[in-house]
Tab-separated table of N, CA and C in Angstrom:
chain	number	residue	atom	x	y	z
A	211	CYS	N	116.898	64.836	117.512
A	211	CYS	CA	116.339	64.110	118.629
A	211	CYS	C	115.010	63.517	118.189
A	212	HIS	N	114.789	62.249	118.434
A	212	HIS	CA	113.563	61.561	118.033
A	212	HIS	C	112.828	61.075	119.284
A	213	THR	N	111.540	61.337	119.346
A	213	THR	CA	110.721	60.895	120.472
A	213	THR	C	109.845	59.741	120.007
A	214	ALA	N	109.833	58.677	120.783
A	214	ALA	CA	109.003	57.516	120.438
A	214	ALA	C	107.534	57.851	120.666
A	215	HIS	N	106.671	57.296	119.843
A	215	HIS	CA	105.226	57.485	119.986
A	215	HIS	C	104.722	56.666	121.162
A	216	ASP	N	103.803	57.230	121.931
A	216	ASP	CA	103.224	56.564	123.101
A	216	ASP	C	101.945	55.847	122.674
A	217	ILE	N	102.079	54.718	122.010
A	217	ILE	CA	100.937	53.949	121.503
A	217	ILE	C	100.065	53.459	122.650
A	218	GLU	N	100.653	52.949	123.724
A	218	GLU	CA	99.878	52.449	124.868
A	218	GLU	C	99.098	53.578	125.540
A	219	GLY	N	99.708	54.736	125.675
A	219	GLY	CA	99.033	55.879	126.284
A	219	GLY	C	97.824	56.333	125.487
A	220	VAL	N	97.919	56.262	124.184
A	220	VAL	CA	96.818	56.655	123.316
A	220	VAL	C	95.626	55.713	123.478
A	221	ARG	N	95.865	54.474	123.821
A	221	ARG	CA	94.796	53.486	123.961
A	221	ARG	C	94.046	53.583	125.292
A	222	ARG	N	94.606	54.303	126.266
A	222	ARG	CA	93.929	54.455	127.560
A	222	ARG	C	92.696	55.325	127.411
A	223	PRO	N	91.608	54.989	128.151
A	223	PRO	CA	90.386	55.803	128.053
A	223	PRO	C	90.607	57.219	128.577
A	224	VAL	N	89.909	58.156	127.979
A	224	VAL	CA	89.972	59.553	128.374
A	224	VAL	C	88.739	59.863	129.222
A	225	ILE	N	88.926	60.565	130.314
A	225	ILE	CA	87.810	60.962	131.169
A	225	ILE	C	87.210	62.228	130.571
A	226	SER	N	85.930	62.160	130.229
A	226	SER	CA	85.269	63.313	129.627
A	226	SER	C	84.149	63.874	130.501
A	227	ARG	N	83.735	63.123	131.522
A	227	ARG	CA	82.695	63.588	132.437
A	227	ARG	C	83.168	63.367	133.874
A	228	ARG	N	82.834	64.277	134.748
A	228	ARG	CA	83.232	64.208	136.154
A	228	ARG	C	82.831	62.878	136.786
A	229	GLU	N	81.650	62.347	136.437
A	229	GLU	CA	81.153	61.100	137.025
A	229	GLU	C	82.065	59.907	136.727
A	230	GLN	N	82.867	59.998	135.680
A	230	GLN	CA	83.788	58.907	135.362
A	230	GLN	C	84.931	58.832	136.372
A	231	LEU	N	85.235	59.933	137.010
A	231	LEU	CA	86.310	59.984	137.990
A	231	LEU	C	85.769	59.921	139.415
A	232	LEU	N	84.730	60.724	139.698
A	232	LEU	CA	84.103	60.770	141.011
A	232	LEU	C	82.653	60.326	140.861
A	233	LYS	N	82.363	59.110	141.251
A	233	LYS	CA	81.024	58.560	141.100
A	233	LYS	C	80.044	59.266	142.032
A	234	PRO	N	78.831	59.618	141.547
A	234	PRO	CA	77.836	60.267	142.397
A	234	PRO	C	77.121	59.229	143.273
A	235	VAL	N	77.861	58.643	144.225
A	235	VAL	CA	77.323	57.602	145.097
A	235	VAL	C	77.390	58.101	146.532
A	236	LEU	N	76.301	57.925	147.249
A	236	LEU	CA	76.150	58.403	148.608
A	236	LEU	C	76.994	57.627	149.605
A	237	SER	N	77.584	58.357	150.569
A	237	SER	CA	78.136	57.730	151.769
A	237	SER	C	77.267	58.277	152.906
A	238	SER	N	77.799	59.034	153.847
A	238	SER	CA	76.963	59.697	154.860
A	238	SER	C	76.567	61.086	154.382
A	239	HIS	N	77.133	61.488	153.272
A	239	HIS	CA	76.825	62.782	152.667
A	239	HIS	C	77.121	62.680	151.167
A	240	ILE	N	76.657	63.688	150.456
A	240	ILE	CA	76.992	63.790	149.034
A	240	ILE	C	77.249	65.264	148.746
A	241	GLU	N	78.348	65.545	148.114
A	241	GLU	CA	78.697	66.914	147.751
A	241	GLU	C	77.823	67.368	146.582
A	242	GLY	N	77.402	68.627	146.606
A	242	GLY	CA	76.604	69.170	145.507
A	242	GLY	C	77.297	69.009	144.169
A	243	GLU	N	78.609	69.265	144.159
A	243	GLU	CA	79.370	69.187	142.905
A	243	GLU	C	79.586	67.757	142.429
A	244	ASP	N	79.337	66.764	143.280
A	244	ASP	CA	79.499	65.371	142.876
A	244	ASP	C	78.217	64.757	142.312
A	245	MET	N	77.113	65.497	142.400
A	245	MET	CA	75.857	64.991	141.845
A	245	MET	C	75.835	65.187	140.333
A	246	THR	N	74.977	64.428	139.684
A	246	THR	CA	74.809	64.524	138.230
A	246	THR	C	73.654	65.462	137.916
A	247	VAL	N	73.857	66.393	137.000
A	247	VAL	CA	72.783	67.294	136.581
A	247	VAL	C	71.872	66.542	135.632
A	248	LYS	N	70.606	66.426	136.021
A	248	LYS	CA	69.604	65.752	135.194
A	248	LYS	C	68.857	66.760	134.322
A	249	GLU	N	68.547	67.933	134.893
A	249	GLU	CA	67.780	68.934	134.154
A	249	GLU	C	68.077	70.330	134.701
A	250	CYS	N	68.101	71.293	133.811
A	250	CYS	CA	68.266	72.704	134.163
A	250	CYS	C	67.302	73.477	133.266
A	251	THR	N	66.188	73.993	133.847
A	251	THR	CA	65.134	74.581	133.014
A	251	THR	C	65.457	75.989	132.529
A	252	SER	N	66.315	76.719	133.245
A	252	SER	CA	66.837	78.009	132.757
A	252	SER	C	68.060	78.345	133.577
A	253	GLY	N	68.824	79.290	133.090
A	253	GLY	CA	70.045	79.658	133.782
A	253	GLY	C	71.184	78.722	133.440
A	254	HIS	N	72.220	78.760	134.260
A	254	HIS	CA	73.429	77.982	134.025
A	254	HIS	C	73.886	77.354	135.329
A	255	TRP	N	74.621	76.275	135.229
A	255	TRP	CA	75.212	75.630	136.400
A	255	TRP	C	76.673	75.334	136.111
A	256	TYR	N	77.473	75.318	137.139
A	256	TYR	CA	78.856	74.884	137.044
A	256	TYR	C	79.371	74.619	138.456
A	257	ILE	N	80.526	74.033	138.541
A	257	ILE	CA	81.150	73.780	139.833
A	257	ILE	C	81.997	75.001	140.170
A	258	GLN	N	81.693	75.619	141.304
A	258	GLN	CA	82.399	76.837	141.701
A	258	GLN	C	83.414	76.515	142.784
A	259	TYR	N	84.573	77.134	142.687
A	259	TYR	CA	85.640	76.984	143.675
A	259	TYR	C	85.855	78.329	144.349
A	260	ILE	N	85.898	78.319	145.672
A	260	ILE	CA	86.240	79.532	146.409
A	260	ILE	C	87.035	79.120	147.643
A	261	ASN	N	88.176	79.727	147.831
A	261	ASN	CA	89.070	79.325	148.920
A	261	ASN	C	88.897	80.268	150.109
A	262	ASN	N	87.699	80.240	150.722
A	262	ASN	CA	87.492	81.078	151.903
A	262	ASN	C	87.076	80.266	153.132
A	263	GLY	N	87.089	78.945	153.008
A	263	GLY	CA	86.764	78.094	154.139
A	263	GLY	C	85.290	77.927	154.421
A	264	SER	N	84.427	78.498	153.574
A	264	SER	CA	82.983	78.412	153.812
A	264	SER	C	82.380	77.087	153.377
A	265	TRP	N	82.952	76.446	152.365
A	265	TRP	CA	82.362	75.235	151.799
A	265	TRP	C	83.291	74.044	152.001
A	266	TYR	N	82.687	72.856	152.128
A	266	TYR	CA	83.478	71.635	152.170
A	266	TYR	C	84.245	71.512	150.862
A	267	TYR	N	85.488	71.186	150.942
A	267	TYR	CA	86.380	71.034	149.792
A	267	TYR	C	86.466	72.296	148.942
A	268	ASN	N	86.013	73.437	149.487
A	268	ASN	CA	86.065	74.744	148.814
A	268	ASN	C	85.309	74.783	147.491
A	269	THR	N	84.352	73.878	147.290
A	269	THR	CA	83.585	73.848	146.039
A	269	THR	C	82.103	73.663	146.326
A	270	CYS	N	81.290	74.033	145.357
A	270	CYS	CA	79.855	73.789	145.454
A	270	CYS	C	79.262	73.698	144.041
A	271	MET	N	78.042	73.175	143.968
A	271	MET	CA	77.278	73.201	142.722
A	271	MET	C	76.653	74.584	142.654
A	272	PHE	N	77.054	75.387	141.670
A	272	PHE	CA	76.626	76.774	141.556
A	272	PHE	C	75.604	76.901	140.437
A	273	TYR	N	74.470	77.485	140.757
A	273	TYR	CA	73.363	77.676	139.817
A	273	TYR	C	73.073	79.171	139.773
A	274	HIS	N	73.095	79.759	138.574
A	274	HIS	CA	72.860	81.195	138.476
A	274	HIS	C	72.173	81.557	137.167
A	275	LYS	N	71.772	82.829	137.085
A	275	LYS	CA	71.017	83.361	135.945
A	275	LYS	C	69.701	82.608	135.763
A	276	ALA	N	69.141	82.139	136.857
A	276	ALA	CA	67.874	81.400	136.830
A	276	ALA	C	66.746	82.340	137.234
A	277	VAL	N	65.666	82.302	136.498
A	277	VAL	CA	64.522	83.160	136.791
A	277	VAL	C	63.544	82.429	137.712
A	278	LYS	N	62.638	83.201	138.295
A	278	LYS	CA	61.640	82.643	139.214
A	278	LYS	C	60.931	81.463	138.555
A	279	GLY	N	60.825	80.360	139.285
A	279	GLY	CA	60.182	79.146	138.773
A	279	GLY	C	61.142	78.169	138.112
A	280	SER	N	62.387	78.596	137.869
A	280	SER	CA	63.390	77.709	137.255
A	280	SER	C	63.760	76.594	138.212
A	281	ARG	N	64.177	75.466	137.621
A	281	ARG	CA	64.559	74.304	138.429
A	281	ARG	C	65.868	73.700	137.939
A	282	LEU	N	66.676	73.307	138.919
A	282	LEU	CA	67.876	72.523	138.668
A	282	LEU	C	67.659	71.188	139.367
A	283	THR	N	67.668	70.105	138.594
A	283	THR	CA	67.452	68.777	139.159
A	283	THR	C	68.745	67.986	139.076
A	284	LEU	N	69.150	67.467	140.232
A	284	LEU	CA	70.385	66.703	140.381
A	284	LEU	C	70.044	65.283	140.817
A	285	THR	N	70.928	64.338	140.505
A	285	THR	CA	70.720	62.962	140.949
A	285	THR	C	71.988	62.431	141.602
A	286	PHE	N	71.779	61.438	142.469
A	286	PHE	CA	72.886	60.680	143.048
A	286	PHE	C	72.379	59.280	143.336
A	287	GLU	N	73.302	58.373	143.522
A	287	GLU	CA	72.946	56.974	143.753
A	287	GLU	C	73.186	56.604	145.216
A	288	SER	N	72.232	55.870	145.791
A	288	SER	CA	72.381	55.358	147.152
A	288	SER	C	72.490	53.837	147.091
A	289	PRO	N	73.445	53.247	147.830
A	289	PRO	CA	73.576	51.788	147.827
A	289	PRO	C	72.546	51.104	148.729
A	290	TYR	N	71.764	51.896	149.463
A	290	TYR	CA	70.779	51.318	150.378
A	290	TYR	C	69.520	52.174	150.438
A	291	GLU	N	68.457	51.579	150.965
A	291	GLU	CA	67.201	52.278	151.211
A	291	GLU	C	67.083	52.491	152.706
A	292	ALA	N	66.679	53.704	153.120
A	292	ALA	CA	66.557	53.994	154.541
A	292	ALA	C	65.773	55.274	154.753
A	293	GLU	N	65.147	55.354	155.901
A	293	GLU	CA	64.517	56.587	156.334
A	293	GLU	C	65.530	57.288	157.239
A	294	VAL	N	65.932	58.506	156.868
A	294	VAL	CA	67.010	59.207	157.566
A	294	VAL	C	66.646	60.671	157.787
A	295	ARG	N	67.310	61.283	158.749
A	295	ARG	CA	67.229	62.727	158.926
A	295	ARG	C	68.256	63.337	157.981
A	296	ALA	N	67.906	64.449	157.351
A	296	ALA	CA	68.801	65.031	156.350
A	296	ALA	C	68.894	66.545	156.499
A	297	ASP	N	70.053	67.068	156.139
A	297	ASP	CA	70.299	68.508	156.100
A	297	ASP	C	70.858	68.878	154.737
A	298	ALA	N	70.547	70.094	154.301
A	298	ALA	CA	71.153	70.662	153.099
A	298	ALA	C	72.038	71.816	153.543
A	299	ILE	N	73.246	71.869	153.027
A	299	ILE	CA	74.160	72.960	153.345
A	299	ILE	C	74.301	73.804	152.080
A	300	PHE	N	73.863	75.063	152.191
A	300	PHE	CA	73.880	75.989	151.059
A	300	PHE	C	74.865	77.120	151.313
A	301	GLY	N	75.466	77.613	150.227
A	301	GLY	CA	76.218	78.843	150.288
A	301	GLY	C	75.252	79.999	150.397
A	302	MET	N	75.718	81.096	150.975
A	302	MET	CA	74.893	82.287	151.116
A	302	MET	C	75.734	83.505	150.751
A	303	ALA	N	75.088	84.509	150.160
A	303	ALA	CA	75.762	85.770	149.825
A	303	ALA	C	74.702	86.853	149.626
A	304	ARG	N	75.146	88.077	149.450
A	304	ARG	CA	74.237	89.231	149.434
A	304	ARG	C	73.214	89.221	148.305
A	305	ASP	N	73.496	88.527	147.211
A	305	ASP	CA	72.601	88.581	146.051
A	305	ASP	C	71.997	87.214	145.704
A	306	TYR	N	71.983	86.303	146.672
A	306	TYR	CA	71.457	84.961	146.406
A	306	TYR	C	69.925	84.946	146.441
A	307	ALA	N	69.357	83.874	145.927
A	307	ALA	CA	67.913	83.736	145.738
A	307	ALA	C	67.224	83.139	146.968
A	308	THR	N	65.922	83.092	146.894
A	308	THR	CA	65.076	82.339	147.824
A	308	THR	C	64.632	81.099	147.067
A	309	ILE	N	64.730	79.941	147.704
A	309	ILE	CA	64.491	78.677	146.998
A	309	ILE	C	63.496	77.774	147.711
A	310	ASN	N	62.966	76.845	146.933
A	310	ASN	CA	62.275	75.662	147.443
A	310	ASN	C	63.151	74.480	147.048
A	311	MET	N	63.101	73.423	147.852
A	311	MET	CA	63.892	72.242	147.529
A	311	MET	C	63.032	71.003	147.680
A	312	TYR	N	63.202	70.083	146.721
A	312	TYR	CA	62.449	68.834	146.697
A	312	TYR	C	63.431	67.663	146.751
A	313	PHE	N	63.066	66.649	147.518
A	313	PHE	CA	63.870	65.431	147.595
A	313	PHE	C	62.984	64.276	147.164
A	314	ASN	N	63.360	63.624	146.075
A	314	ASN	CA	62.542	62.542	145.485
A	314	ASN	C	61.093	62.971	145.309
A	315	GLY	N	60.905	64.225	144.884
A	315	GLY	CA	59.583	64.746	144.579
A	315	GLY	C	58.857	65.392	145.738
A	316	ASP	N	59.311	65.193	146.966
A	316	ASP	CA	58.661	65.782	148.139
A	316	ASP	C	59.340	67.100	148.502
A	317	LYS	N	58.514	68.130	148.757
A	317	LYS	CA	59.072	69.427	149.155
A	317	LYS	C	59.620	69.296	150.576
A	318	VAL	N	60.908	69.579	150.730
A	318	VAL	CA	61.563	69.443	152.035
A	318	VAL	C	62.030	70.783	152.603
A	319	ILE	N	62.142	71.796	151.757
A	319	ILE	CA	62.515	73.143	152.197
A	319	ILE	C	61.648	74.130	151.425
A	320	SER	N	61.006	75.060	152.171
A	320	SER	CA	60.122	76.056	151.547
A	320	SER	C	60.629	77.465	151.795
A	321	ASP	N	60.626	78.261	150.746
A	321	ASP	CA	60.950	79.689	150.839
A	321	ASP	C	62.190	79.964	151.682
A	322	CYS	N	63.260	79.299	151.365
A	322	CYS	CA	64.534	79.428	152.069
A	322	CYS	C	65.321	80.589	151.460
A	323	ASN	N	65.496	81.667	152.229
A	323	ASN	CA	66.196	82.853	151.765
A	323	ASN	C	67.696	82.664	151.978
A	324	LEU	N	68.463	82.647	150.898
A	324	LEU	CA	69.909	82.424	150.954
A	324	LEU	C	70.701	83.725	150.931
A	325	LYS	N	70.013	84.853	151.146
A	325	LYS	CA	70.679	86.153	151.143
A	325	LYS	C	71.385	86.373	152.486
A	326	CYS	N	72.639	86.852	152.398
A	326	CYS	CA	73.443	87.133	153.583
A	326	CYS	C	74.450	88.217	153.201
A	327	ASN	N	74.839	89.055	154.129
A	327	ASN	CA	75.750	90.161	153.820
A	327	ASN	C	77.176	89.727	153.542
A	328	GLN	N	77.517	88.482	153.854
A	328	GLN	CA	78.861	87.977	153.564
A	328	GLN	C	78.760	86.585	152.951
A	329	ILE	N	79.814	86.162	152.276
A	329	ILE	CA	79.835	84.818	151.720
A	329	ILE	C	80.073	83.838	152.863
A	330	THR	N	79.138	82.928	153.033
A	330	THR	CA	79.214	81.941	154.096
A	330	THR	C	78.400	80.722	153.681
A	331	SER	N	78.212	79.805	154.585
A	331	SER	CA	77.316	78.684	154.327
A	331	SER	C	76.485	78.448	155.578
A	332	MET	N	75.337	77.787	155.387
A	332	MET	CA	74.450	77.510	156.502
A	332	MET	C	73.747	76.181	156.260
A	333	THR	N	73.467	75.505	157.359
A	333	THR	CA	72.772	74.225	157.309
A	333	THR	C	71.274	74.453	157.450
A	334	PHE	N	70.494	73.827	156.562
A	334	PHE	CA	69.039	73.914	156.597
A	334	PHE	C	68.468	72.510	156.726
A	335	PRO	N	67.674	72.244	157.774
A	335	PRO	CA	67.101	70.909	157.962
A	335	PRO	C	66.116	70.560	156.842
A	336	MET	N	66.225	69.345	156.347
A	336	MET	CA	65.288	68.818	155.346
A	336	MET	C	64.235	67.927	156.010
A	337	GLY	N	64.427	67.619	157.295
A	337	GLY	CA	63.512	66.731	157.995
A	337	GLY	C	63.874	65.270	157.741
A	338	ILE	N	62.874	64.415	157.880
A	338	ILE	CA	63.058	62.983	157.633
A	338	ILE	C	62.756	62.719	156.158
A	339	VAL	N	63.690	62.069	155.474
A	339	VAL	CA	63.510	61.753	154.053
A	339	VAL	C	63.685	60.250	153.837
A	340	GLN	N	63.111	59.786	152.761
A	340	GLN	CA	63.230	58.379	152.377
A	340	GLN	C	64.270	58.261	151.269
A	341	LEU	N	65.437	57.712	151.621
A	341	LEU	CA	66.446	57.411	150.608
A	341	LEU	C	65.999	56.182	149.838
A	342	ARG	N	66.102	56.242	148.548
A	342	ARG	CA	65.808	55.089	147.703
A	342	ARG	C	67.101	54.356	147.379
A	343	LYS	N	67.040	53.059	147.324
A	343	LYS	CA	68.189	52.312	146.819
A	343	LYS	C	68.236	52.584	145.322
A	344	GLY	N	69.354	53.058	144.844
A	344	GLY	CA	69.470	53.449	143.441
A	344	GLY	C	69.436	54.962	143.324
A	345	ILE	N	68.776	55.452	142.298
A	345	ILE	CA	68.795	56.879	141.967
A	345	ILE	C	67.837	57.684	142.850
A	346	ASN	N	68.350	58.791	143.393
A	346	ASN	CA	67.580	59.762	144.167
A	346	ASN	C	67.702	61.106	143.466
A	347	THR	N	66.658	61.938	143.591
A	347	THR	CA	66.676	63.246	142.934
A	347	THR	C	66.555	64.381	143.945
A	348	VAL	N	67.235	65.462	143.628
A	348	VAL	CA	67.186	66.699	144.403
A	348	VAL	C	66.861	67.800	143.409
A	349	THR	N	65.800	68.559	143.680
A	349	THR	CA	65.429	69.655	142.791
A	349	THR	C	65.445	70.958	143.567
A	350	ILE	N	66.149	71.936	143.017
A	350	ILE	CA	66.195	73.281	143.577
A	350	ILE	C	65.362	74.166	142.663
A	351	GLU	N	64.384	74.835	143.245
A	351	GLU	CA	63.477	75.704	142.485
A	351	GLU	C	63.652	77.141	142.974
A	352	ILE	N	63.780	78.074	142.045
A	352	ILE	CA	63.910	79.488	142.400
A	352	ILE	C	62.526	80.026	142.756
A	353	ALA	N	62.338	80.361	144.046
A	353	ALA	CA	61.062	80.927	144.509
A	353	ALA	C	61.041	82.435	144.296
A	354	GLU	N	62.175	83.082	144.557
A	354	GLU	CA	62.349	84.523	144.320
A	354	GLU	C	63.777	84.754	143.882
A	355	GLU	N	63.949	85.562	142.854
A	355	GLU	CA	65.290	85.883	142.376
A	355	GLU	C	65.991	86.791	143.385
A	356	GLY	N	67.303	86.759	143.358
A	356	GLY	CA	68.072	87.680	144.180
A	356	GLY	C	68.090	89.060	143.538
A	357	GLU	N	68.824	89.982	144.123
A	357	GLU	CA	68.863	91.363	143.637
A	357	GLU	C	69.920	91.590	142.565
A	358	SER	N	70.658	90.574	142.210
A	358	SER	CA	71.745	90.695	141.256
A	358	SER	C	71.244	90.594	139.821
A	359	PRO	N	71.978	91.166	138.867
A	359	PRO	CA	71.653	90.946	137.458
A	359	PRO	C	71.825	89.478	137.077
A	360	GLU	N	72.493	88.707	137.952
A	360	GLU	CA	72.649	87.270	137.720
A	360	GLU	C	71.355	86.523	138.032
A	361	HIS	N	70.338	87.212	138.543
A	361	HIS	CA	69.027	86.654	138.891
A	361	HIS	C	69.148	85.643	140.021
A	362	GLY	N	68.545	84.474	139.849
A	362	GLY	CA	68.554	83.465	140.898
A	362	GLY	C	69.921	82.837	141.035
A	363	ILE	N	70.536	83.018	142.199
A	363	ILE	CA	71.851	82.430	142.452
A	363	ILE	C	71.729	81.496	143.647
A	364	VAL	N	72.251	80.283	143.482
A	364	VAL	CA	72.218	79.271	144.539
A	364	VAL	C	73.545	78.519	144.519
A	365	GLY	N	74.078	78.229	145.683
A	365	GLY	CA	75.269	77.389	145.793
A	365	GLY	C	74.969	76.226	146.729
A	366	LEU	N	74.802	75.018	146.178
A	366	LEU	CA	74.551	73.832	147.003
A	366	LEU	C	75.888	73.197	147.359
A	367	ASP	N	76.240	73.240	148.633
A	367	ASP	CA	77.504	72.689	149.096
A	367	ASP	C	77.407	71.169	149.245
A	368	ARG	N	76.452	70.684	150.041
A	368	ARG	CA	76.340	69.240	150.258
A	368	ARG	C	75.025	68.899	150.929
A	369	LEU	N	74.685	67.624	150.880
A	369	LEU	CA	73.578	67.045	151.648
A	369	LEU	C	74.197	66.085	152.648
A	370	ALA	N	73.713	66.120	153.889
A	370	ALA	CA	74.199	65.232	154.935
A	370	ALA	C	73.042	64.377	155.430
A	371	PHE	N	73.314	63.091	155.691
A	371	PHE	CA	72.287	62.144	156.104
A	371	PHE	C	72.687	61.502	157.427
A	372	TYR	N	71.710	61.371	158.334
A	372	TYR	CA	71.955	60.846	159.670
A	372	TYR	C	70.948	59.735	159.977
A	373	PRO	N	71.412	58.605	160.516
A	373	PRO	CA	70.466	57.554	160.897
A	373	PRO	C	69.571	58.054	162.029
A	374	GLN	N	68.376	57.516	162.076
A	374	GLN	CA	67.446	57.896	163.153
A	374	GLN	C	67.699	57.093	164.389
């Protein structure tokens, strides 16, 4: 039996980064896992999947093994500039960290304790933020590590934006 070579298939581009398939572009919200990681000063990040109904699309941007003062900086693109009300939706669990969050360099959430006795998610108001046309940055800073040997654990589910 002889199989023909798939020359045309070999010439098709291969997707090697998530952004090539799912562009980090804002609509009325942006998923944590759809943002681009710009910087991670310590610890590790990955996209976590959990099928318990707590997170949108059952996934989040998961940051762990981060020590106090560590930062994870994410970016996304906005097609417009606007002043909007914004919320951050974070995962919560028994060993999660306390965080600060910055949006385009401005501190929007201070000393937010993500510790909870069960795995869940919660909405935290960011207040009024200025979306930039083009690239926007979100920085999560570990204010206090959790009680786990994994140190600072954070799960960013999504950011939601509302017109004023």
